[in-house]
CSV table of C-alpha atoms and ligand atoms in Angstrom, one decimal:
chain,number,residue,atom,x,y,z
A,4,MET,CA,-4.1,30.5,3.7
A,5,ALA,CA,-3.8,27.0,5.2
A,6,ARG,CA,-4.6,26.4,8.8
A,7,SER,CA,-1.4,25.7,10.8
A,8,ALA,CA,-1.0,22.1,11.9
A,9,LEU,CA,2.1,21.0,13.9
A,10,PHE,CA,2.9,17.4,14.6
A,11,PRO,CA,4.5,15.9,17.7
A,12,PRO,CA,8.3,15.5,17.9
A,13,GLY,CA,9.5,12.3,16.3
A,14,PHE,CA,6.7,12.2,13.8
A,15,VAL,CA,7.9,10.1,10.9
A,16,TRP,CA,7.9,11.9,7.5
A,17,GLY,CA,8.4,9.8,4.5
A,18,THR,CA,7.6,9.0,0.9
A,19,ALA,CA,6.8,5.6,-0.5
A,20,THR,CA,7.4,3.6,-3.7
A,21,SER,CA,7.4,-0.1,-4.7
A,22,SER,CA,9.8,-2.3,-6.6
A,23,TYR,CA,7.9,-3.1,-9.7
A,24,GLN,CA,6.8,0.4,-10.1
A,25,ILE,CA,10.2,2.1,-10.1
A,26,GLU,CA,13.1,-0.4,-10.4
A,27,GLY,CA,13.2,-1.6,-14.0
A,28,GLY,CA,16.2,-3.9,-14.4
A,29,HIS,CA,13.6,-6.5,-14.9
A,30,ASP,CA,16.2,-9.2,-15.7
A,31,ALA,CA,19.3,-7.6,-14.4
A,32,GLY,CA,21.7,-9.3,-12.1
A,33,GLY,CA,19.8,-12.7,-12.1
A,34,LYS,CA,16.4,-11.4,-11.3
A,35,GLY,CA,13.6,-13.8,-12.1
A,36,PRO,CA,10.3,-12.8,-13.7
A,37,SER,CA,7.3,-11.7,-11.6
A,38,ILE,CA,3.6,-12.1,-12.3
A,39,TRP,CA,3.6,-8.4,-13.3
A,40,ASP,CA,6.3,-9.0,-15.9
A,41,ALA,CA,4.0,-11.6,-17.4
A,42,PHE,CA,0.7,-9.8,-16.9
A,43,CYS,CA,2.0,-6.7,-18.8
A,44,THR,CA,2.5,-8.9,-21.9
A,45,ILE,CA,-1.2,-9.7,-22.1
A,46,PRO,CA,-2.8,-7.4,-24.8
A,47,GLY,CA,-5.3,-4.9,-23.3
A,48,LYS,CA,-4.4,-5.3,-19.7
A,49,VAL,CA,-2.1,-2.3,-19.3
A,50,ASN,CA,-2.7,1.1,-20.8
A,51,GLU,CA,-0.6,1.6,-24.0
A,52,HIS,CA,0.9,-1.8,-23.4
A,53,ALA,CA,3.3,-0.3,-20.9
A,54,ASP,CA,5.4,-2.5,-18.6
A,55,GLY,CA,8.0,-2.2,-15.8
A,56,THR,CA,10.9,-3.4,-17.9
A,57,ILE,CA,12.7,0.0,-17.3
A,58,ALA,CA,10.2,2.0,-15.2
A,59,CYS,CA,12.2,4.8,-13.5
A,60,ASP,CA,15.4,2.7,-13.8
A,61,HIS,CA,15.8,3.1,-10.1
A,62,PHE,CA,17.9,-0.1,-10.2
A,63,HIS,CA,20.6,1.9,-11.8
A,64,ARG,CA,19.9,5.4,-10.6
A,65,TRP,CA,19.2,4.7,-6.9
A,66,ARG,CA,22.1,6.8,-5.7
A,67,GLU,CA,20.7,9.9,-7.4
A,68,ASP,CA,17.3,9.1,-5.9
A,69,VAL,CA,18.7,8.8,-2.4
A,70,ASP,CA,20.4,12.2,-3.0
A,71,LEU,CA,17.0,13.7,-3.9
A,72,MET,CA,15.5,12.2,-0.8
A,73,LYS,CA,18.2,13.7,1.3
A,74,LYS,CA,17.5,17.1,-0.2
A,75,MET,CA,13.8,16.7,0.9
A,76,GLY,CA,14.9,16.0,4.5
A,77,LEU,CA,12.9,12.8,4.6
A,78,THR,CA,13.2,11.0,7.9
A,79,ALA,CA,11.9,7.7,6.3
A,80,TYR,CA,11.6,6.0,3.0
A,81,ARG,CA,9.2,3.1,2.4
A,82,PHE,CA,10.1,0.8,-0.5
A,83,SER,CA,9.5,-2.8,-1.3
A,84,LEU,CA,11.8,-5.7,-2.1
A,85,SER,CA,11.3,-7.6,-5.3
A,86,TRP,CA,10.9,-11.1,-4.2
A,87,PRO,CA,12.1,-12.6,-7.6
A,88,ARG,CA,15.2,-10.4,-7.4
A,89,ILE,CA,16.1,-12.1,-4.1
A,90,LEU,CA,14.7,-15.6,-5.0
A,91,PRO,CA,14.3,-15.8,-8.8
A,92,THR,CA,11.8,-18.7,-8.5
A,93,GLY,CA,10.4,-17.7,-5.2
A,94,TYR,CA,12.2,-20.2,-3.1
A,95,GLY,CA,15.5,-22.1,-3.1
A,96,LYS,CA,18.8,-20.5,-4.1
A,97,ILE,CA,19.4,-16.9,-3.1
A,98,ASN,CA,20.4,-14.5,-5.8
A,99,ARG,CA,23.3,-12.7,-4.1
A,100,SER,CA,23.4,-9.8,-6.5
A,101,GLY,CA,19.8,-9.0,-5.6
A,102,ILE,CA,20.7,-9.0,-1.9
A,103,GLN,CA,23.7,-6.7,-2.7
A,104,PHE,CA,21.5,-4.2,-4.4
A,105,TYR,CA,19.1,-3.8,-1.5
A,106,SER,CA,22.0,-3.9,1.0
A,107,ASP,CA,23.7,-1.0,-0.7
A,108,LEU,CA,20.5,1.0,-0.9
A,109,ILE,CA,19.9,0.5,2.8
A,110,ASP,CA,23.4,1.6,3.6
A,111,ALA,CA,23.0,4.7,1.5
A,112,LEU,CA,19.7,5.6,3.2
A,113,LEU,CA,21.2,5.2,6.6
A,114,GLU,CA,24.2,7.3,5.6
A,115,ALA,CA,21.7,10.0,4.6
A,116,GLU,CA,19.9,9.6,7.9
A,117,ILE,CA,16.8,8.2,6.3
A,118,ASP,CA,15.1,5.3,8.1
A,119,PRO,CA,14.3,2.4,5.7
A,120,TRP,CA,10.8,1.0,5.9
A,121,ILE,CA,10.7,-2.2,3.9
A,122,THR,CA,7.6,-3.8,2.4
A,123,LEU,CA,8.2,-7.5,1.8
A,124,TYR,CA,5.4,-8.0,-0.8
A,125,HIS,CA,4.1,-5.2,-3.0
A,126,TRP,CA,2.4,-7.5,-5.6
A,127,ASP,CA,5.4,-8.7,-7.7
A,128,LEU,CA,5.1,-12.4,-7.0
A,129,PRO,CA,7.8,-14.6,-8.5
A,130,LEU,CA,6.1,-16.0,-11.7
A,131,ALA,CA,7.2,-19.5,-10.8
A,132,LEU,CA,5.0,-19.5,-7.7
A,133,GLN,CA,2.0,-18.6,-9.8
A,134,LEU,CA,2.7,-21.3,-12.4
A,135,GLU,CA,3.7,-24.1,-10.0
A,136,LYS,CA,1.5,-23.3,-7.0
A,137,ASP,CA,-1.4,-21.2,-8.2
A,138,GLY,CA,-0.1,-18.3,-6.3
A,139,TRP,CA,-2.1,-17.0,-3.4
A,140,LEU,CA,-4.7,-19.7,-3.7
A,141,ASN,CA,-2.3,-22.3,-2.3
A,142,PRO,CA,-2.2,-22.8,1.5
A,143,ASP,CA,1.5,-23.6,1.2
A,144,MET,CA,2.2,-20.0,0.3
A,145,ALA,CA,2.1,-18.9,3.9
A,146,SER,CA,5.3,-20.9,4.8
A,147,ILE,CA,6.9,-20.2,1.4
A,148,PHE,CA,6.4,-16.5,2.1
A,149,ALA,CA,7.7,-16.8,5.7
A,150,ASP,CA,10.9,-18.5,4.4
A,151,TYR,CA,11.5,-15.6,2.0
A,152,ALA,CA,10.8,-13.1,4.8
A,153,GLU,CA,13.3,-14.9,7.0
A,154,ILE,CA,16.0,-14.4,4.4
A,155,CYS,CA,15.2,-10.7,4.4
A,156,PHE,CA,15.3,-10.4,8.2
A,157,GLU,CA,18.6,-12.3,8.3
A,158,GLU,CA,20.2,-10.2,5.6
A,159,PHE,CA,18.9,-6.7,6.4
A,160,GLY,CA,17.4,-6.9,9.9
A,161,ASN,CA,20.6,-5.6,11.5
A,162,ARG,CA,19.9,-2.3,9.8
A,163,VAL,CA,16.2,-2.3,9.0
A,164,LYS,CA,13.9,-1.7,12.0
A,165,ASN,CA,10.5,-1.2,10.2
A,166,TRP,CA,8.9,-4.1,8.3
A,167,ILE,CA,5.6,-4.3,6.5
A,168,THR,CA,4.8,-7.8,5.4
A,169,ILE,CA,2.2,-7.3,2.7
A,170,ASN,CA,0.9,-4.2,0.9
A,171,GLU,CA,-2.9,-4.0,0.5
A,172,PRO,CA,-4.1,-7.6,0.5
A,173,TRP,CA,-7.5,-6.2,-0.5
A,174,VAL,CA,-6.1,-5.2,-3.9
A,175,VAL,CA,-4.3,-8.5,-4.4
A,176,ALA,CA,-7.5,-10.4,-3.6
A,177,MET,CA,-10.1,-8.2,-5.3
A,178,LEU,CA,-8.3,-6.8,-8.3
A,179,GLY,CA,-6.0,-9.8,-8.8
A,180,TYR,CA,-8.4,-12.6,-8.1
A,181,GLY,CA,-11.9,-11.0,-8.4
A,182,GLN,CA,-12.0,-8.5,-11.2
A,183,GLY,CA,-8.9,-9.6,-13.0
A,184,ILE,CA,-7.6,-6.1,-13.7
A,185,PHE,CA,-4.3,-6.6,-11.8
A,186,ALA,CA,-2.0,-9.6,-12.0
A,187,PRO,CA,-2.5,-12.5,-12.0
A,188,GLY,CA,-5.7,-11.5,-13.8
A,189,ARG,CA,-8.2,-14.0,-12.3
A,190,ILE,CA,-11.9,-13.4,-12.4
A,191,SER,CA,-14.0,-15.1,-9.8
A,192,ASN,CA,-16.5,-14.5,-7.0
A,193,ALA,CA,-14.9,-17.1,-4.7
A,194,GLU,CA,-11.2,-16.8,-5.2
A,195,PRO,CA,-10.8,-13.3,-3.6
A,196,TYR,CA,-11.8,-14.8,-0.3
A,197,LEU,CA,-9.4,-17.8,-0.7
A,198,ALA,CA,-6.5,-15.5,-1.8
A,199,GLY,CA,-7.3,-13.1,1.0
A,200,HIS,CA,-7.2,-15.9,3.5
A,201,GLN,CA,-3.8,-17.1,2.4
A,202,LEU,CA,-2.5,-13.5,2.4
A,203,ILE,CA,-3.5,-13.1,6.1
A,204,ARG,CA,-1.9,-16.5,7.0
A,205,ALA,CA,1.3,-15.5,5.1
A,206,HIS,CA,1.5,-12.2,7.0
A,207,ALA,CA,1.0,-14.0,10.3
A,208,PHE,CA,3.5,-16.7,9.5
A,209,ALA,CA,6.2,-14.1,8.6
A,210,VAL,CA,5.5,-12.1,11.8
A,211,GLU,CA,5.7,-15.3,13.9
A,212,ARG,CA,9.1,-16.0,12.3
A,213,TYR,CA,10.3,-12.5,13.0
A,214,ARG,CA,9.1,-12.5,16.6
A,215,LYS,CA,10.6,-15.9,17.4
A,216,LYS,CA,14.0,-15.6,15.7
A,217,PHE,CA,14.8,-11.9,15.2
A,218,GLN,CA,12.8,-9.3,17.0
A,219,TYR,CA,14.4,-9.7,20.4
A,220,VAL,CA,17.8,-9.1,19.0
A,221,GLN,CA,17.1,-6.8,16.1
A,222,LYS,CA,14.5,-4.8,18.0
A,223,GLY,CA,12.4,-3.7,15.0
A,224,ARG,CA,8.7,-3.5,14.5
A,225,ILE,CA,6.6,-5.4,12.0
A,226,GLY,CA,3.0,-5.0,10.7
A,227,ILE,CA,0.8,-5.1,7.7
A,228,THR,CA,-0.5,-2.3,5.5
A,229,ASN,CA,-4.1,-2.3,4.5
A,230,ASN,CA,-5.9,0.2,2.2
A,231,CYS,CA,-9.3,1.6,2.8
A,232,ASP,CA,-11.4,4.5,1.4
A,233,TRP,CA,-14.0,6.1,3.6
A,234,ARG,CA,-17.6,5.2,3.1
A,235,GLU,CA,-20.1,8.0,4.0
A,236,PRO,CA,-23.8,7.2,4.4
A,237,LEU,CA,-25.6,8.6,1.4
A,238,ASN,CA,-28.6,9.5,3.4
A,239,ASP,CA,-28.9,9.9,7.1
A,240,THR,CA,-31.0,6.8,7.5
A,241,ALA,CA,-30.4,3.7,9.5
A,242,ALA,CA,-30.3,1.6,6.3
A,243,ASP,CA,-27.5,3.8,4.7
A,244,ARG,CA,-25.6,4.1,7.9
A,245,ALA,CA,-25.6,0.3,8.1
A,246,ALA,CA,-24.6,0.0,4.4
A,247,ALA,CA,-21.6,2.3,5.0
A,248,GLN,CA,-20.6,0.3,8.1
A,249,ARG,CA,-20.9,-2.9,6.1
A,250,ALA,CA,-18.9,-1.5,3.2
A,251,LEU,CA,-16.0,-0.6,5.6
A,252,GLU,CA,-16.2,-4.1,7.2
A,253,PHE,CA,-15.9,-5.7,3.7
A,254,PHE,CA,-13.1,-3.4,2.8
A,255,LEU,CA,-10.8,-3.0,5.9
A,256,GLY,CA,-12.5,-5.3,8.4
A,257,TRP,CA,-11.9,-8.2,6.1
A,258,PHE,CA,-8.1,-7.9,6.8
A,259,ALA,CA,-7.9,-5.9,10.0
A,260,ASP,CA,-10.5,-7.8,12.0
A,261,PRO,CA,-8.5,-11.1,12.0
A,262,VAL,CA,-5.4,-9.3,13.0
A,263,TYR,CA,-7.0,-7.2,15.8
A,264,LYS,CA,-10.0,-9.4,16.8
A,265,GLY,CA,-9.0,-12.9,15.6
A,266,ALA,CA,-12.0,-13.3,13.2
A,267,TYR,CA,-13.6,-12.1,10.1
A,268,PRO,CA,-16.4,-9.5,10.6
A,269,ASP,CA,-19.8,-11.1,11.3
A,270,SER,CA,-21.3,-9.2,8.3
A,271,MET,CA,-18.9,-11.0,6.0
A,272,ARG,CA,-19.4,-14.4,7.6
A,273,SER,CA,-23.2,-14.2,7.4
A,274,ARG,CA,-23.2,-12.9,3.8
A,275,VAL,CA,-20.3,-14.8,2.2
A,276,GLY,CA,-20.9,-18.1,4.0
A,277,GLU,CA,-18.8,-21.0,3.1
A,278,ARG,CA,-16.9,-19.1,0.4
A,279,LEU,CA,-15.1,-17.4,3.3
A,280,PRO,CA,-12.6,-19.9,4.8
A,281,TYR,CA,-12.1,-20.5,8.5
A,282,PHE,CA,-8.9,-20.2,10.5
A,283,SER,CA,-7.8,-23.0,12.8
A,284,ASP,CA,-7.4,-22.2,16.5
A,285,HIS,CA,-3.6,-22.3,16.1
A,286,GLU,CA,-3.8,-19.9,13.2
A,287,ILE,CA,-6.0,-17.5,15.3
A,288,ASP,CA,-3.4,-17.5,18.0
A,289,ILE,CA,-0.7,-16.3,15.6
A,290,ILE,CA,-2.9,-14.0,13.6
A,291,LYS,CA,-4.5,-12.1,16.5
A,292,GLY,CA,-2.1,-9.4,17.6
A,293,SER,CA,0.2,-9.9,14.7
A,294,SER,CA,0.8,-6.2,13.9
A,295,ASP,CA,2.9,-3.9,16.0
A,296,PHE,CA,1.3,-0.9,14.2
A,297,PHE,CA,-1.7,-0.2,12.0
A,298,GLY,CA,-0.4,0.5,8.4
A,299,LEU,CA,-3.0,2.4,6.4
A,300,ASN,CA,-3.1,3.5,2.7
A,301,HIS,CA,-5.9,6.0,2.1
A,302,TYR,CA,-6.8,7.8,-1.1
A,303,THR,CA,-10.5,8.7,-1.3
A,304,THR,CA,-14.1,8.6,-0.2
A,305,MET,CA,-17.4,7.5,-1.7
A,306,TYR,CA,-21.1,7.5,-0.5
A,307,ALA,CA,-22.6,4.2,0.4
A,308,ALA,CA,-26.3,3.3,0.2
A,309,GLU,CA,-28.3,0.2,0.9
A,310,ALA,CA,-28.8,-1.5,-2.4
A,311,GLY,CA,-31.8,-3.5,-1.6
A,312,ASN,CA,-32.9,-5.1,-4.8
A,313,LYS,CA,-31.4,-2.3,-6.9
A,314,LEU,CA,-27.8,-3.3,-6.9
A,315,GLN,CA,-25.9,-1.2,-9.4
A,316,ASP,CA,-23.1,-2.3,-11.7
A,317,SER,CA,-21.1,-4.8,-9.7
A,318,SER,CA,-17.9,-3.9,-11.4
A,319,VAL,CA,-17.8,-0.4,-9.7
A,320,TYR,CA,-14.1,0.2,-9.0
A,321,GLY,CA,-13.4,0.6,-5.3
A,322,ASN,CA,-16.2,-1.5,-3.9
A,323,GLY,CA,-14.6,-3.5,-1.0
A,324,GLY,CA,-15.5,-7.1,-1.3
A,325,LEU,CA,-17.8,-8.3,-4.1
A,326,SER,CA,-20.7,-6.0,-4.6
A,327,GLU,CA,-23.2,-8.7,-4.7
A,328,ASP,CA,-22.1,-10.0,-1.4
A,329,GLN,CA,-22.3,-6.7,0.5
A,330,GLU,CA,-25.3,-5.1,-1.4
A,331,VAL,CA,-24.0,-1.6,-1.2
A,332,ASN,CA,-24.3,1.0,-3.9
A,333,LEU,CA,-21.5,3.5,-4.2
A,334,SER,CA,-21.6,7.0,-5.6
A,335,LEU,CA,-19.9,10.4,-5.7
A,336,ASP,CA,-21.0,13.9,-4.7
A,337,LYS,CA,-21.1,16.3,-7.7
A,338,GLU,CA,-19.3,18.9,-5.6
A,339,TRP,CA,-16.3,16.8,-4.9
A,340,LYS,CA,-13.2,17.5,-7.1
A,341,LEU,CA,-11.6,14.5,-8.7
A,342,THR,CA,-8.0,13.6,-9.3
A,343,GLU,CA,-6.8,12.1,-12.6
A,344,MET,CA,-7.7,8.6,-11.2
A,345,LYS,CA,-11.3,10.0,-10.8
A,346,TRP,CA,-10.9,9.6,-7.1
A,347,ALA,CA,-12.7,12.3,-5.1
A,348,ILE,CA,-10.7,14.6,-2.9
A,349,VAL,CA,-12.5,14.5,0.5
A,350,PRO,CA,-10.1,15.2,3.4
A,351,CYS,CA,-12.8,14.9,6.1
A,352,GLY,CA,-13.2,11.3,5.0
A,353,CYS,CA,-9.6,10.6,6.0
A,354,LYS,CA,-10.3,12.1,9.5
A,355,LYS,CA,-13.5,9.9,9.9
A,356,LEU,CA,-11.7,6.8,8.8
A,357,LEU,CA,-8.8,7.4,11.3
A,358,GLU,CA,-11.4,7.8,14.0
A,359,TRP,CA,-13.3,4.7,12.9
A,360,ILE,CA,-10.0,2.7,13.1
A,361,ASP,CA,-9.1,4.1,16.4
A,362,ALA,CA,-12.5,3.1,17.9
A,363,ARG,CA,-12.8,-0.3,16.3
A,364,TYR,CA,-9.3,-1.5,16.9
A,365,ASP,CA,-8.7,-0.1,20.4
A,366,HIS,CA,-6.5,2.9,19.7
A,367,PRO,CA,-3.6,1.4,17.7
A,368,GLU,CA,-0.6,3.4,16.6
A,369,ILE,CA,-1.3,4.3,13.0
A,370,PHE,CA,1.2,4.9,10.3
A,371,ILE,CA,-0.3,6.3,7.1
A,372,THR,CA,1.9,4.4,4.7
A,373,GLU,CA,0.4,5.9,1.5
A,374,ASN,CA,-1.6,9.0,0.7
A,375,GLY,CA,-1.4,11.1,-2.5
A,376,ALA,CA,-3.0,12.1,-5.8
A,377,ALA,CA,-2.5,11.9,-9.5
A,378,PHE,CA,-2.7,15.1,-11.5
A,379,ASP,CA,-2.0,16.0,-15.1
A,380,ASP,CA,1.5,17.4,-14.4
A,381,LYS,CA,3.3,19.4,-17.0
A,382,VAL,CA,6.9,20.7,-17.2
A,383,LEU,CA,7.2,24.4,-18.2
A,384,ASP,CA,10.6,26.0,-18.5
A,385,GLY,CA,12.2,23.1,-16.5
A,386,HIS,CA,9.7,23.4,-13.6
A,387,CYS,CA,6.6,21.5,-12.6
A,388,HIS,CA,4.2,23.5,-10.6
A,389,ASP,CA,1.8,20.9,-9.1
A,390,ASP,CA,-0.2,23.3,-7.0
A,391,ASP,CA,-3.2,20.9,-7.0
A,392,ARG,CA,-1.0,18.3,-5.3
A,393,VAL,CA,0.3,20.7,-2.7
A,394,ASP,CA,-3.3,21.7,-2.0
A,395,PHE,CA,-4.3,18.0,-1.7
A,396,TYR,CA,-1.5,17.2,0.8
A,397,GLU,CA,-2.2,20.3,2.8
A,398,LYS,CA,-5.8,19.5,3.3
A,399,TYR,CA,-5.2,15.8,4.1
A,400,LEU,CA,-2.5,16.7,6.6
A,401,GLN,CA,-4.8,19.1,8.3
A,402,ALA,CA,-7.5,16.4,8.4
A,403,ILE,CA,-5.0,13.9,9.9
A,404,ASN,CA,-3.9,16.6,12.4
A,405,ALA,CA,-7.5,17.1,13.4
A,406,ALA,CA,-7.9,13.4,14.1
A,407,MET,CA,-4.8,13.5,16.2
A,408,GLU,CA,-6.3,16.4,18.2
A,409,ASN,CA,-9.1,13.9,18.9
A,410,ARG,CA,-6.5,11.5,20.3
A,411,VAL,CA,-6.1,9.2,17.3
A,412,LYS,CA,-2.5,8.0,17.5
A,413,VAL,CA,-1.1,8.7,14.1
A,414,LYS,CA,2.7,8.3,14.3
A,415,GLY,CA,3.9,8.9,10.7
A,416,TYR,CA,3.0,9.8,7.2
A,417,PHE,CA,4.3,8.6,3.8
A,418,ALA,CA,3.4,10.5,0.7
A,419,TRP,CA,2.7,8.4,-2.4
A,420,SER,CA,4.9,8.8,-4.2
A,421,PHE,CA,8.5,9.9,-4.2
A,422,MET,CA,8.5,10.0,-8.0
A,423,ASP,CA,6.2,9.4,-10.9
A,424,ASN,CA,6.2,5.7,-11.7
A,425,PHE,CA,4.4,2.7,-13.3
A,426,GLU,CA,0.9,3.0,-12.1
A,427,TRP,CA,-0.2,-0.6,-12.7
A,428,ALA,CA,-3.0,-1.0,-15.2
A,429,SER,CA,-2.8,2.7,-16.0
A,430,GLY,CA,0.8,2.3,-17.1
A,431,TYR,CA,2.7,5.7,-17.1
A,432,SER,CA,-0.4,7.7,-17.8
A,433,LYS,CA,-1.0,8.7,-14.2
A,434,ARG,CA,1.6,10.7,-12.2
A,435,PHE,CA,1.6,10.6,-8.4
A,436,GLY,CA,5.1,11.7,-7.8
A,437,MET,CA,6.7,14.6,-5.9
A,438,HIS,CA,9.4,14.3,-8.6
A,439,TYR,CA,8.5,14.4,-12.2
A,440,VAL,CA,10.1,11.7,-14.3
A,441,ASP,CA,10.6,12.2,-18.0
A,442,PHE,CA,10.1,8.6,-19.2
A,443,ASN,CA,12.1,9.2,-22.3
A,444,THR,CA,15.2,10.5,-20.7
A,445,LEU,CA,14.5,9.2,-17.1
A,446,LYS,CA,15.5,12.6,-15.8
A,447,ARG,CA,13.9,13.5,-12.4
A,448,ILE,CA,12.7,17.0,-11.7
A,449,PRO,CA,11.5,18.0,-8.2
A,450,LYS,CA,8.0,19.3,-8.5
A,451,SER,CA,6.7,22.2,-6.3
A,452,SER,CA,5.3,19.5,-4.0
A,453,ALA,CA,8.8,18.1,-3.3
A,454,LYS,CA,10.0,21.6,-2.1
A,455,TRP,CA,6.8,22.2,-0.2
A,456,TYR,CA,7.1,18.8,1.5
A,457,ALA,CA,10.7,19.6,2.5
A,458,ASP,CA,9.4,22.7,4.2
A,459,VAL,CA,6.7,20.7,6.0
A,460,ILE,CA,9.3,18.3,7.3
A,461,ALA,CA,11.7,21.1,8.3
A,462,HIS,CA,8.9,22.7,10.4
A,463,ASN,CA,7.4,19.4,11.5
A,464,GLY,CA,4.0,20.4,10.1
A,465,LEU,CA,2.2,23.2,8.3
A,466,LYS,CA,3.1,26.7,9.4
B,507,GAL,C1,-1.9,1.9,-3.9
B,507,GAL,C2,-0.7,1.1,-4.2
B,507,GAL,C3,0.4,1.8,-4.9
B,507,GAL,C4,0.0,2.9,-5.8
B,507,GAL,C5,-1.2,3.7,-5.3
B,507,GAL,C6,-1.8,4.7,-6.3
B,507,GAL,O1,-3.0,1.1,-3.9
B,507,GAL,O2,-0.2,0.5,-3.1
B,507,GAL,O3,1.3,0.8,-5.5
B,507,GAL,O4,-0.2,2.4,-7.1
B,507,GAL,O5,-2.2,2.8,-4.9
B,507,GAL,O6,-2.7,4.0,-7.1
């Protein structure tokens, strides 16, 4: 029997998705191609050569999806805008039918009393910006992004009060420009730091635009969402404690320190040296303090140990920053249960990470903008009993609640995901949804977790 865990009044309960993962309609209504449309055509990059051409066909089925959200009693829904649906080449002429699509979706959500939380960039960069400008390596991207953001504030800001500039810059930098397993598929030990730098500038430029021209009238809030796993020292030694700390600084500190402290972590500066760019004084002024809340995506935990001269395979998935730069070895505990992603289920890691953020960044208001798990879901007699997922959510919500009892200011929670979708390089082989999607018929079936979550929302917590 689960421990009860109630949340404060006004706690935000949501689910999250992203445009490329659910929309489909890849060339509908004048949409331009994104780097993910292109990346998916490269043989061997995506499991079973899948792509987001149709995905969940949310582009055509969004009314049905909003109805399902309403049935869950969600108070918020986090989704992203497809930049090339709004600006087919990333800048220039606006595609009005793209604006209309999001405008209608926003109206339907508000009608259903669901607060829209919009992410401006969840990885589907207009392909033209990659080809013409080298994507996130180009310093001009910050103002190009801010121009796009401005269109969104202008068109939707009268109704949308919660903005997230960029989703998980760490993933874009490391998996897109370091390991090459996500679009645009670059492999380098220097480019991640360059791309990361431009992503931070882009975030800050967009926030500056919002604050100067819109925030005082529209009265919304704006921030960035970073992802981080917890790093637990493998042994209780000074060396492993330092390794775990360093691993967190290379993962989350890389992006959160500039925003909260105005500089990259010292551990990164001393180890990465000149490959890590510098911000100008003016940039520091606009970057520092550029988030109204702390957006956190959290999925798992690993042990961290000082590598010394025994650095393991540098391609270990999940290592924040380049392994050779941080010299940390990661490992799992044999006792930990794994999800289908092979990510360990360690709720106490979530509590420790929240406490680490609270202490390091001076008690920010935190929104968990993603948390969830993939399991091998099956439909039997029209039902999908995803008990493992319910158990996962229960334990993570308890851990979050326990951090809140220690005064960590968590203000909301978004389950990833509202429905099964295109899981990037894993294609459709990994299911994270609270709704099962049959990718042949595109039928949605609420899983047990959707009903369970509706109950959590109705009671504002776990009974
Ligand atoms: C996050 C990402 C989501 C989703 C999730 C599960 O990193 O923002 O798009 O794919 O992971 O892997």
